[in-house]
Amino acid sequence: MAACAASAFVILLAATHTTAVVGASQQSALRSASNASTQFEDVTRAAGIHFVHNNGAFGKKWLPETMGPGVAFLDYDNDGWLDILFVNGTAWPGHPGRHSTLALYHNNHDGTFTDVTRKAGLAVEMYGMGVAIGDFDNNGYDDIFVTALGQNHLFHNNGDGTFTDVTKKAGLWGPNEFSTSAAWVDYDRDGHLDLVVANYVQWSPENDIYCTLDGKTKSYCTPEPYKGTSVRLWHNRGDGTFEDATQKAGLYDPTSKSLGVAVLDANQDGWPDILVSNDTQPNKLYINNGNGTFSEKGVSAGIAYSEDGIARAGMGVDAGDYDRSGYPSVLITNFSNQMLALYHNERNGLFVDEAPQSDVGHASLLTLGFGCFFFDYDLDGWLDIYIANGHIEDAIERVQPRVRYAEPPHLFHNLGDGKFKEVTTSAGASFATPRVARGAAYGDINNDGALDLLVATNGGPAALFRNTGTKNHSLRIKLIGTRSNRDGIGAVVRMSAGSDTQSQMLRSGSSYLSSSELILTFGLGSHMQADSIEIRWPSGQSDHLTNVTADQVITIKENQGAIAAKPLAKR
């Protein structure tokens, strides 16, 4: 009789999704079922996305051809629906090939997108690489910064669906570099977004170096033969212009060969730090001193090298609190035969690479990773891992039979005990298809609270994947800064539901050449509400909310609390 009553009570819990505490074994079963049901459906064609990357290759095998492109999710017209931006290359001057531009797709609110590139004023030809999204002038509309081989570009959002190239006006014109990833960050917390830009190597058609895999034919070079170059930090003066603060801030380092940039608060002191992944050079961790300068701590923090002291080929990078410790750990993708790096934050200034002893390391040993990020794809409240893979040399299988040019991605499910399990093959056949992937980003394209994926391939078509089958609850947080920057970039949100507590920082950058949405998504599992939400703004202001119902997007304004709430679409 008692057993029957207990069983009935458990069934009632599952049916009504109450907020009562679920036993550990039951919670584990719920999480496993949720993970198994989640799929990523390829909706590229149905959505009207027909972007194909142009790397300009014409047989010379020039180094930049292997690198792009990046992608971005952004809501450029503030209609509450995520739009899509693709960065593109173009033909090399004086050589055969098609000419191409950026591509902006507007979300039609019905699962389809329309190419509005020309209408928006973004049909600009350049040899583009990456993109960073942020409202640099705090006018309420997100702007677009595009990195390139040669001149980078800043496009100001006019608020009417169009953009204006303000690169010269903003003081960003001049540097002729091989720029890769970028991130907006208010490093001095003055309320204005600054810009950190990664630069790769000193390359030009004139100094292109001959490399070969088989001793007979030219192949694409790795960066070892080329001289490095420094990242660049642009300080926002607050009047629409920027000044180069690289040396003043302590970031100048001409030995770097940088591909990825992530912003994090490594030591939880309230000041944003900067992590730079370097290709064949030590990774750099710049700790913010709180006075406009940084101190480089990569070696002492244990993040510069592999555990055997090797500077790996760092590509993409991200930071996230995957173990709910309150401190962000770090993910860095590397070359084939090097495996991923998963640096756990020990909360004492040190990081320890957990990958060699985990499924993350074993599964990624032969793949070459680019785009990467932590995200909660099944909304169970634990950050999972996505990796976009693809080699740089199409003939690699002739000399390394176990390594492939086109490679499937990695999707690692967080088991909640500090470990991950690869679930790529169970997430959908098209999703697991081998690609020559580069940039990748996440965002909720249909406002149902589940995170979808956007992936670009080098010299090939992009892919848009819709997240389906996720039954768990979520809560999405959109921030509006007042004393802080308008986007709220750098704000840390801490959310508790029952005995579960999570934290996320709203950040620009991360992944590889790409920008994910500027909204925070918290998976709540079976919880029907967040019991408490705390927002720590870059200005130092703290806001608190209690008993916030799940399955909605909440807009929170600094020092005012929630100013809007909208239910999520049904899944």
Coordinates of C-alpha atoms in Angstrom, one line a residue:
M1 CA 0.0 0.0 0.0
A2 CA 2.8 2.4 1.0
A3 CA 4.8 1.4 -2.1
C4 CA 1.8 2.1 -4.3
A5 CA 1.4 5.5 -2.7
A6 CA 5.1 6.3 -3.2
S7 CA 4.9 5.3 -6.9
A8 CA 1.8 7.4 -7.4
F9 CA 3.6 10.3 -5.8
V10 CA 6.6 10.0 -8.2
I11 CA 4.2 9.8 -11.2
L12 CA 2.4 12.9 -10.0
L13 CA 5.7 14.7 -9.7
A14 CA 6.7 13.8 -13.3
A15 CA 3.2 14.7 -14.6
T16 CA 2.9 18.1 -13.0
H17 CA 6.6 19.2 -13.0
T18 CA 6.4 20.4 -9.4
T19 CA 9.3 22.1 -7.7
A20 CA 9.7 19.4 -5.0
V21 CA 13.1 18.0 -4.6
V22 CA 13.7 14.9 -6.7
G23 CA 15.9 12.2 -5.4
A24 CA 19.4 11.9 -6.8
S25 CA 18.7 8.6 -8.7
Q26 CA 15.5 10.0 -10.1
Q27 CA 17.2 13.3 -11.2
S28 CA 19.9 11.3 -12.9
A29 CA 17.3 9.3 -14.8
L30 CA 15.4 12.4 -15.9
R31 CA 18.7 13.9 -17.1
S32 CA 19.6 10.8 -19.1
A33 CA 16.2 10.7 -20.7
S34 CA 16.4 14.3 -21.6
N35 CA 19.8 13.9 -23.2
A36 CA 18.7 10.9 -25.2
S37 CA 15.7 12.7 -26.7
T38 CA 17.5 15.8 -27.8
Q39 CA 18.3 16.0 -31.5
F40 CA 19.8 18.7 -33.7
E41 CA 17.8 18.8 -36.9
D42 CA 19.4 20.3 -40.1
V43 CA 17.0 23.1 -41.1
T44 CA 19.5 24.9 -43.4
R45 CA 17.6 24.5 -46.6
A46 CA 14.1 24.8 -45.1
A47 CA 15.2 28.1 -43.4
G48 CA 16.3 29.6 -46.7
I49 CA 20.0 29.7 -45.8
H50 CA 22.2 29.3 -48.9
F51 CA 25.5 30.8 -47.8
V52 CA 28.7 29.2 -49.2
H53 CA 32.0 30.4 -47.9
N54 CA 34.5 31.7 -50.5
N55 CA 38.1 31.1 -49.4
G56 CA 39.5 32.4 -52.7
A57 CA 41.7 29.3 -53.2
F58 CA 43.1 29.0 -56.8
G59 CA 45.8 26.4 -56.4
K60 CA 48.6 28.3 -54.6
K61 CA 47.6 27.1 -51.1
W62 CA 48.1 30.4 -49.4
L63 CA 47.8 30.2 -45.6
P64 CA 44.7 32.4 -45.0
E65 CA 42.6 30.2 -47.3
T66 CA 42.4 27.5 -44.5
M67 CA 41.2 29.7 -41.7
G68 CA 37.7 31.2 -42.1
P69 CA 34.9 31.8 -41.8
G70 CA 33.2 33.1 -38.6
V71 CA 29.5 33.3 -37.9
A72 CA 27.2 35.3 -35.6
F73 CA 23.8 35.4 -34.1
L74 CA 22.5 38.9 -33.4
D75 CA 19.2 40.7 -33.2
Y76 CA 20.2 43.7 -35.3
D77 CA 16.6 45.2 -35.5
N78 CA 15.6 44.5 -31.9
D79 CA 12.4 42.6 -32.9
G80 CA 13.2 39.8 -30.4
W81 CA 14.2 37.3 -33.0
L82 CA 17.8 36.2 -33.8
D83 CA 19.3 37.1 -37.2
I84 CA 22.4 35.5 -38.7
L85 CA 25.6 37.0 -40.1
F86 CA 28.2 35.1 -42.1
V87 CA 31.7 36.5 -42.7
N88 CA 33.1 35.8 -46.1
G89 CA 36.4 35.8 -48.1
T90 CA 36.7 36.8 -51.7
A91 CA 38.9 36.3 -54.7
W92 CA 42.6 37.2 -54.4
P93 CA 43.5 40.4 -56.3
G94 CA 44.7 39.6 -59.8
H95 CA 43.7 35.9 -59.6
P96 CA 40.7 34.0 -60.8
G97 CA 37.7 33.4 -58.5
R98 CA 34.3 34.8 -57.5
H99 CA 33.9 38.1 -55.6
S100 CA 31.8 37.9 -52.5
T101 CA 30.7 39.9 -49.4
L102 CA 29.3 39.5 -45.9
A103 CA 25.9 37.9 -45.7
L104 CA 23.1 39.1 -43.3
Y105 CA 20.0 37.0 -43.0
H106 CA 16.8 38.4 -41.3
N107 CA 14.7 36.1 -39.2
N108 CA 11.1 36.0 -40.6
H109 CA 9.6 34.7 -37.3
D110 CA 8.3 31.5 -39.0
G111 CA 11.5 29.4 -39.2
T112 CA 12.8 31.0 -42.4
F113 CA 15.3 33.8 -43.1
T114 CA 15.7 36.4 -45.9
D115 CA 19.0 37.6 -47.2
V116 CA 19.0 41.4 -46.5
T117 CA 22.7 42.1 -47.0
R118 CA 22.4 44.8 -49.6
K119 CA 19.4 46.4 -48.0
A120 CA 21.3 46.6 -44.7
G121 CA 24.4 48.2 -46.4
L122 CA 26.7 45.2 -45.6
A123 CA 27.5 44.1 -49.2
V124 CA 31.1 44.9 -48.5
E125 CA 33.9 42.9 -50.1
M126 CA 36.9 42.0 -48.0
Y127 CA 38.9 38.9 -47.1
G128 CA 36.9 38.5 -43.9
M129 CA 37.7 36.2 -41.0
G130 CA 35.8 36.8 -37.8
V131 CA 33.0 38.8 -36.1
A132 CA 32.2 40.4 -32.8
I133 CA 28.8 41.8 -31.9
G134 CA 28.3 44.6 -29.4
D135 CA 26.7 48.1 -28.8
F136 CA 29.8 50.2 -28.7
D137 CA 28.0 53.6 -28.5
N138 CA 25.2 52.5 -26.2
N139 CA 22.4 53.5 -28.5
G140 CA 20.4 50.4 -28.0
Y141 CA 21.3 48.6 -31.2
D142 CA 24.1 46.1 -31.6
D143 CA 27.0 47.0 -34.0
I144 CA 29.2 44.6 -36.0
F145 CA 33.0 44.4 -35.9
V146 CA 34.5 42.2 -38.7
T147 CA 38.1 41.0 -38.6
A148 CA 39.9 40.5 -41.9
L149 CA 43.2 39.9 -43.6
G150 CA 44.2 43.5 -44.2
Q151 CA 41.7 46.2 -42.9
N152 CA 39.2 45.3 -40.2
H153 CA 35.8 47.0 -40.3
L154 CA 33.4 48.5 -37.8
F155 CA 29.7 48.8 -38.9
H156 CA 27.5 51.1 -36.9
N157 CA 23.9 50.0 -36.5
N158 CA 21.7 53.0 -37.5
G159 CA 18.6 51.6 -35.8
D160 CA 16.6 51.5 -39.0
G161 CA 17.8 48.2 -40.3
T162 CA 20.9 49.6 -42.0
F163 CA 24.6 49.8 -41.1
T164 CA 27.3 52.4 -41.8
D165 CA 31.0 51.6 -42.1
V166 CA 32.5 53.9 -39.4
T167 CA 36.0 52.3 -39.3
K168 CA 37.8 55.6 -40.2
K169 CA 35.5 57.8 -38.1
A170 CA 36.1 55.6 -35.1
G171 CA 39.9 55.7 -35.4
L172 CA 40.2 52.0 -36.3
W173 CA 41.6 52.5 -39.8
G174 CA 45.2 51.8 -40.5
P175 CA 46.5 48.5 -39.1
N176 CA 47.1 46.0 -41.9
E177 CA 47.1 42.7 -40.1
F178 CA 45.9 39.1 -40.2
S179 CA 43.2 39.5 -37.6
T180 CA 41.2 36.5 -36.4
S181 CA 38.9 36.4 -33.4
A182 CA 37.7 39.5 -31.5
A183 CA 35.6 40.3 -28.4
W184 CA 34.0 43.4 -26.9
V185 CA 34.9 43.9 -23.2
D186 CA 34.6 46.8 -20.9
Y187 CA 38.0 46.2 -19.3
D188 CA 38.1 49.4 -17.3
R189 CA 34.4 49.2 -16.3
D190 CA 33.6 52.8 -17.5
G191 CA 30.4 51.8 -19.2
H192 CA 31.8 51.8 -22.7
L193 CA 32.7 48.6 -24.6
D194 CA 36.4 48.3 -25.6
L195 CA 37.6 45.9 -28.2
V196 CA 40.3 43.2 -28.1
V197 CA 41.4 41.8 -31.4
A198 CA 43.5 38.7 -32.0
N199 CA 46.1 38.7 -34.7
Y200 CA 47.7 35.6 -36.3
V201 CA 51.0 35.9 -38.1
Q202 CA 52.9 38.2 -40.5
W203 CA 51.8 36.8 -43.9
S204 CA 51.4 38.3 -47.3
P205 CA 51.4 36.8 -50.9
E206 CA 55.0 38.1 -51.2
N207 CA 56.3 36.3 -48.2
D208 CA 54.3 33.1 -48.6
I209 CA 56.5 30.1 -47.6
Y210 CA 56.6 26.8 -49.4
C211 CA 55.5 23.8 -47.3
T212 CA 55.0 20.2 -48.3
L213 CA 53.6 17.0 -46.7
D214 CA 55.0 14.5 -49.2
G215 CA 58.1 16.2 -50.4
K216 CA 56.6 16.6 -53.9
T217 CA 53.6 19.0 -53.8
K218 CA 52.9 22.2 -52.0
S219 CA 50.7 22.0 -48.9
Y220 CA 49.2 24.5 -46.5
C221 CA 51.7 25.6 -43.9
T222 CA 51.2 25.6 -40.1
P223 CA 52.3 28.9 -38.5
E224 CA 55.8 27.8 -37.3
P225 CA 57.6 29.4 -40.3
Y226 CA 56.0 32.8 -39.9
K227 CA 56.7 35.6 -37.4
G228 CA 54.0 36.3 -34.8
T229 CA 52.3 39.5 -34.0
S230 CA 50.5 41.0 -31.0
V231 CA 46.9 41.2 -30.1
R232 CA 45.5 44.7 -30.2
L233 CA 43.4 46.4 -27.5
W234 CA 41.2 49.4 -28.5
H235 CA 40.0 51.6 -25.7
N236 CA 36.6 53.2 -26.2
R237 CA 36.8 56.9 -25.5
G238 CA 33.1 57.2 -25.1
D239 CA 32.7 59.6 -28.0
G240 CA 32.5 57.1 -30.8
T241 CA 36.2 56.8 -31.2
F242 CA 38.9 54.4 -30.0
E243 CA 42.5 54.6 -29.1
D244 CA 45.1 51.9 -29.2
A245 CA 45.8 50.9 -25.6
T246 CA 47.7 47.7 -26.3
Q247 CA 51.1 48.7 -24.9
K248 CA 49.7 50.9 -22.1
A249 CA 47.5 48.0 -20.9
G250 CA 50.3 45.5 -21.0
L251 CA 49.0 43.3 -23.8
Y252 CA 51.7 43.9 -26.3
D253 CA 53.4 40.6 -27.3
P254 CA 54.8 40.3 -30.9
T255 CA 55.5 36.6 -30.4
S256 CA 51.9 35.6 -30.2
K257 CA 50.0 33.8 -33.0
S258 CA 46.5 34.3 -31.8
L259 CA 43.3 32.7 -33.0
G260 CA 40.9 32.7 -30.1
V261 CA 39.8 35.3 -27.5
A262 CA 37.6 34.6 -24.4
V263 CA 36.6 37.0 -21.7
L264 CA 36.3 35.6 -18.1
D265 CA 36.7 36.5 -14.5
A266 CA 39.2 33.9 -13.6
N267 CA 39.7 34.9 -10.0
Q268 CA 36.2 36.3 -9.3
D269 CA 37.4 39.7 -8.4
G270 CA 34.8 41.5 -10.5
W271 CA 37.2 42.6 -13.2
P272 CA 37.1 41.0 -16.7
D273 CA 40.3 39.0 -17.7
I274 CA 41.3 38.1 -21.2
L275 CA 42.3 34.6 -22.4
V276 CA 44.1 34.3 -25.8
S277 CA 44.6 30.9 -27.5
N278 CA 47.8 30.8 -29.5
D279 CA 48.8 28.5 -32.4
T280 CA 52.2 26.8 -31.6
Q281 CA 52.9 29.6 -29.0
P282 CA 52.0 29.6 -25.3
N283 CA 48.4 30.6 -24.5
K284 CA 48.1 33.9 -22.6
L285 CA 46.0 34.7 -19.6
Y286 CA 45.8 38.4 -18.9
I287 CA 44.6 39.1 -15.4
N288 CA 43.0 42.5 -15.0
N289 CA 44.7 44.6 -12.4
G290 CA 41.7 46.9 -12.0
N291 CA 43.7 50.0 -13.0
G292 CA 43.6 49.8 -16.8
T293 CA 46.4 47.3 -17.0
F294 CA 46.8 43.5 -17.2
S295 CA 49.4 41.0 -15.9
E296 CA 50.1 38.0 -18.0
K297 CA 49.7 34.8 -15.9
G298 CA 49.5 32.0 -18.5
V299 CA 52.5 30.0 -17.3
S300 CA 51.9 30.4 -13.6
A301 CA 48.2 29.6 -14.0
G302 CA 49.1 26.4 -15.9
I303 CA 47.2 27.4 -19.0
A304 CA 50.0 28.2 -21.4
Y305 CA 51.1 24.7 -22.3
S306 CA 49.9 21.1 -22.3
E307 CA 50.6 18.9 -19.3
D308 CA 53.8 17.7 -20.9
G309 CA 55.1 21.3 -21.4
I310 CA 54.2 21.7 -25.1
A311 CA 52.8 24.8 -26.8
R312 CA 49.9 23.3 -28.7
A313 CA 48.1 24.7 -31.8
G314 CA 45.4 26.6 -29.9
M315 CA 42.4 27.5 -32.1
G316 CA 39.0 28.1 -30.5
V317 CA 38.5 29.0 -26.8
D318 CA 35.7 29.4 -24.3
A319 CA 35.2 29.7 -20.6
G320 CA 32.3 28.4 -18.4
D321 CA 31.4 27.2 -15.0
Y322 CA 30.7 23.6 -16.0
D323 CA 31.0 22.1 -12.5
R324 CA 29.0 24.8 -10.7
S325 CA 31.9 25.8 -8.6
G326 CA 31.3 29.5 -9.2
Y327 CA 34.6 29.8 -11.1
P328 CA 35.0 29.6 -14.9
S329 CA 37.0 26.8 -16.4
V330 CA 38.5 26.9 -19.9
L331 CA 38.1 25.0 -23.1
I332 CA 40.7 25.2 -25.9
T333 CA 40.7 23.3 -29.2
N334 CA 44.0 22.1 -30.7
F335 CA 45.5 20.4 -33.7
S336 CA 45.0 16.7 -34.6
N337 CA 47.1 14.4 -32.4
Q338 CA 47.0 17.0 -29.6
M339 CA 43.5 16.6 -28.1
L340 CA 41.3 19.3 -26.5
A341 CA 42.4 21.1 -23.4
L342 CA 39.9 21.3 -20.6
Y343 CA 41.5 23.4 -17.9
H344 CA 39.7 23.1 -14.6
N345 CA 39.7 26.2 -12.4
E346 CA 41.1 25.2 -9.1
R347 CA 40.0 28.5 -7.5
N348 CA 43.5 29.4 -6.3
G349 CA 44.9 30.9 -9.4
L350 CA 45.7 27.5 -11.0
F351 CA 44.1 25.5 -13.8
V352 CA 44.6 21.8 -14.3
D353 CA 43.9 20.1 -17.7
E354 CA 41.4 17.4 -17.1
A355 CA 41.2 16.3 -20.7
P356 CA 43.9 13.6 -20.7
Q357 CA 42.0 11.6 -18.1
S358 CA 38.6 12.1 -19.6
D359 CA 36.4 11.2 -22.6
V360 CA 36.9 14.7 -23.8
G361 CA 40.6 14.1 -24.4
H362 CA 40.3 10.5 -25.7
A363 CA 37.6 11.3 -28.2
S364 CA 39.4 14.4 -29.6
L365 CA 42.9 13.0 -30.0
L366 CA 42.7 12.7 -33.8
T367 CA 40.4 15.5 -34.7
L368 CA 41.3 19.1 -35.4
G369 CA 39.0 21.5 -33.5
F370 CA 38.1 25.1 -34.3
G371 CA 34.8 26.5 -33.0
C372 CA 34.0 25.5 -29.4
F373 CA 31.8 26.5 -26.5
F374 CA 30.1 25.5 -23.3
F375 CA 26.3 25.4 -23.6
D376 CA 23.4 23.6 -21.9
Y377 CA 21.9 21.9 -25.0
D378 CA 19.5 19.7 -23.1
L379 CA 18.6 22.3 -20.4
D380 CA 19.3 20.0 -17.5
G381 CA 21.3 22.8 -15.7
W382 CA 24.8 21.5 -16.6
L383 CA 27.0 23.1 -19.3
D384 CA 27.8 20.7 -22.1
I385 CA 30.5 21.0 -24.8
Y386 CA 30.3 21.4 -28.6
I387 CA 33.4 21.3 -30.9
A388 CA 33.4 22.0 -34.6
N389 CA 36.1 20.0 -36.4
G390 CA 37.9 19.9 -39.7
H391 CA 41.4 19.7 -40.9
I392 CA 43.3 22.3 -42.9
E393 CA 44.9 20.1 -45.5
D394 CA 42.7 18.2 -48.0
A395 CA 45.5 15.6 -48.7
I396 CA 46.2 14.8 -45.0
E397 CA 44.9 11.2 -45.3
R398 CA 47.8 10.4 -47.7
V399 CA 50.3 10.9 -45.0
Q400 CA 48.2 10.3 -41.9
P401 CA 45.7 7.5 -42.7
R402 CA 43.9 7.9 -39.4
V403 CA 43.3 11.6 -39.7
R404 CA 40.5 13.0 -42.0
Y405 CA 40.0 16.3 -43.8
A406 CA 36.3 16.4 -43.1
E407 CA 35.5 15.4 -39.6
P408 CA 32.3 15.0 -37.5
P409 CA 31.8 17.4 -34.6
H410 CA 32.0 16.5 -30.9
L411 CA 29.1 16.9 -28.6
F412 CA 29.9 16.0 -25.0
H413 CA 27.1 15.6 -22.4
N414 CA 27.9 16.9 -18.9
L415 CA 27.3 14.0 -16.5
G416 CA 27.2 16.4 -13.5
D417 CA 30.1 14.8 -11.7
G418 CA 32.9 16.6 -13.5
K419 CA 32.9 14.2 -16.3
F420 CA 31.6 14.2 -19.9
K421 CA 30.3 11.6 -22.3
E422 CA 30.4 11.9 -26.1
V423 CA 26.9 11.7 -27.6
T424 CA 27.5 13.0 -31.1
T425 CA 26.1 10.0 -33.0
S426 CA 22.8 10.1 -31.0
A427 CA 22.2 13.8 -31.7
G428 CA 21.2 13.3 -35.4
A429 CA 22.6 11.9 -38.6
S430 CA 23.1 15.2 -40.4
F431 CA 24.5 16.8 -37.2
A432 CA 27.2 14.1 -37.0
T433 CA 28.1 14.3 -40.7
P434 CA 31.8 15.0 -41.3
R435 CA 32.5 18.6 -42.3
V436 CA 35.5 21.0 -42.8
A437 CA 34.0 23.1 -40.0
R438 CA 35.4 26.4 -38.7
G439 CA 33.3 29.0 -36.9
A440 CA 30.4 28.0 -34.7
A441 CA 27.8 29.8 -32.5
Y442 CA 24.7 29.1 -30.5
G443 CA 21.4 30.9 -30.2
D444 CA 17.7 30.4 -29.9
I445 CA 16.3 31.0 -33.4
N446 CA 12.7 30.2 -32.7
N447 CA 12.3 31.5 -29.1
D448 CA 11.5 28.1 -27.6
G449 CA 14.2 28.3 -24.9
A450 CA 16.4 25.6 -26.5
L451 CA 19.8 26.5 -28.0
D452 CA 20.2 26.0 -31.7
L453 CA 23.6 25.8 -33.6
L454 CA 25.1 27.6 -36.5
V455 CA 28.2 26.1 -38.2
A456 CA 30.4 27.4 -41.0
T457 CA 32.6 25.3 -43.2
N458 CA 35.8 26.4 -45.0
G459 CA 35.1 26.8 -48.7
G460 CA 31.7 25.1 -48.3
P461 CA 28.1 25.6 -47.2
A462 CA 27.0 26.6 -43.7
A463 CA 24.7 24.5 -41.6
L464 CA 21.9 25.6 -39.2
F465 CA 20.7 23.0 -36.7
R466 CA 17.4 23.4 -34.7
N467 CA 17.4 21.8 -31.2
T468 CA 14.4 19.4 -30.9
G469 CA 13.2 17.0 -28.3
T470 CA 14.4 18.8 -25.3
K471 CA 11.7 18.5 -22.5
N472 CA 13.4 20.4 -19.7
H473 CA 12.5 23.9 -18.6
S474 CA 14.7 27.0 -19.2
L475 CA 14.8 30.7 -18.4
R476 CA 16.4 33.2 -20.7
I477 CA 17.8 36.5 -19.4
K478 CA 18.3 39.6 -21.5
L479 CA 20.2 42.4 -19.8
I480 CA 20.1 46.2 -20.3
G481 CA 22.8 48.2 -18.7
T482 CA 22.4 51.8 -17.6
R483 CA 25.6 52.7 -15.7
S484 CA 27.1 49.6 -17.3
N485 CA 27.4 49.1 -21.0
R486 CA 24.0 48.8 -22.7
D487 CA 24.4 45.1 -23.6
G488 CA 25.4 44.2 -20.0
I489 CA 28.5 42.5 -21.3
G490 CA 30.6 41.4 -18.3
A491 CA 27.6 41.0 -16.0
V492 CA 27.5 37.8 -14.0
V493 CA 24.2 36.2 -13.3
R494 CA 23.8 33.6 -10.5
M495 CA 20.6 31.6 -10.5
S496 CA 19.3 29.1 -7.9
A497 CA 16.5 26.6 -8.3
G498 CA 16.0 24.2 -5.4
S499 CA 19.4 22.9 -4.5
D500 CA 20.9 23.8 -7.9
T501 CA 22.9 26.9 -8.4
Q502 CA 24.5 28.1 -11.7
S503 CA 26.4 31.1 -12.8
Q504 CA 27.1 32.6 -16.2
M505 CA 28.9 35.7 -17.4
L506 CA 27.4 37.5 -20.4
R507 CA 30.3 37.7 -22.8
S508 CA 31.3 38.7 -26.3
G509 CA 33.8 36.6 -28.3
S510 CA 34.8 32.9 -27.5
S511 CA 34.5 30.0 -29.9
Y512 CA 36.5 30.7 -33.1
L513 CA 36.0 33.8 -35.2
S514 CA 32.3 33.8 -34.1
S515 CA 29.7 35.4 -31.8
S516 CA 26.9 33.6 -30.0
E517 CA 23.7 35.3 -28.9
L518 CA 23.9 38.1 -26.2
I519 CA 21.2 36.5 -24.1
L520 CA 21.9 34.1 -21.2
T521 CA 20.0 30.7 -21.3
F522 CA 19.8 28.8 -18.0
G523 CA 18.6 25.2 -18.1
L524 CA 16.3 24.4 -15.1
G525 CA 15.7 20.7 -15.6
S526 CA 12.4 19.8 -14.0
H527 CA 12.2 23.0 -11.9
M528 CA 9.3 25.2 -12.7
Q529 CA 10.9 28.4 -11.4
A530 CA 14.1 30.0 -10.4
D531 CA 14.0 30.7 -6.7
S532 CA 16.5 33.5 -6.8
I533 CA 18.4 35.4 -9.5
E534 CA 21.3 37.7 -8.7
I535 CA 22.9 40.0 -11.3
R536 CA 26.3 41.6 -10.6
W537 CA 26.8 44.3 -13.1
P538 CA 30.1 45.7 -14.3
S539 CA 29.4 49.0 -12.6
G540 CA 29.3 47.2 -9.2
Q541 CA 25.5 47.4 -9.0
S542 CA 23.7 44.2 -7.8
D543 CA 20.1 43.4 -8.6
H544 CA 18.0 40.5 -7.1
L545 CA 14.9 38.7 -8.2
T546 CA 13.0 35.9 -6.5
N547 CA 10.5 33.3 -7.6
V548 CA 10.8 33.8 -11.3
T549 CA 8.6 31.5 -13.4
A550 CA 10.4 29.2 -15.9
D551 CA 9.9 29.1 -19.7
Q552 CA 10.1 32.8 -20.4
V553 CA 12.6 35.4 -21.4
I554 CA 13.0 38.1 -18.8
T555 CA 14.4 41.5 -19.6
I556 CA 16.3 43.0 -16.6
K557 CA 17.4 46.6 -16.5
E558 CA 20.2 47.7 -14.3
N559 CA 19.0 49.0 -10.9
Q560 CA 15.4 48.5 -12.0
G561 CA 14.9 44.8 -12.0
A562 CA 12.6 42.9 -14.5
I563 CA 11.0 45.3 -16.9
A564 CA 9.5 42.8 -19.4
A565 CA 8.7 39.1 -19.5
K566 CA 7.6 37.0 -22.5
P567 CA 6.6 33.4 -22.5
L568 CA 8.8 31.0 -24.6
A569 CA 7.3 29.3 -27.6
K570 CA 6.1 25.7 -27.0
R571 CA 8.4 22.9 -28.0

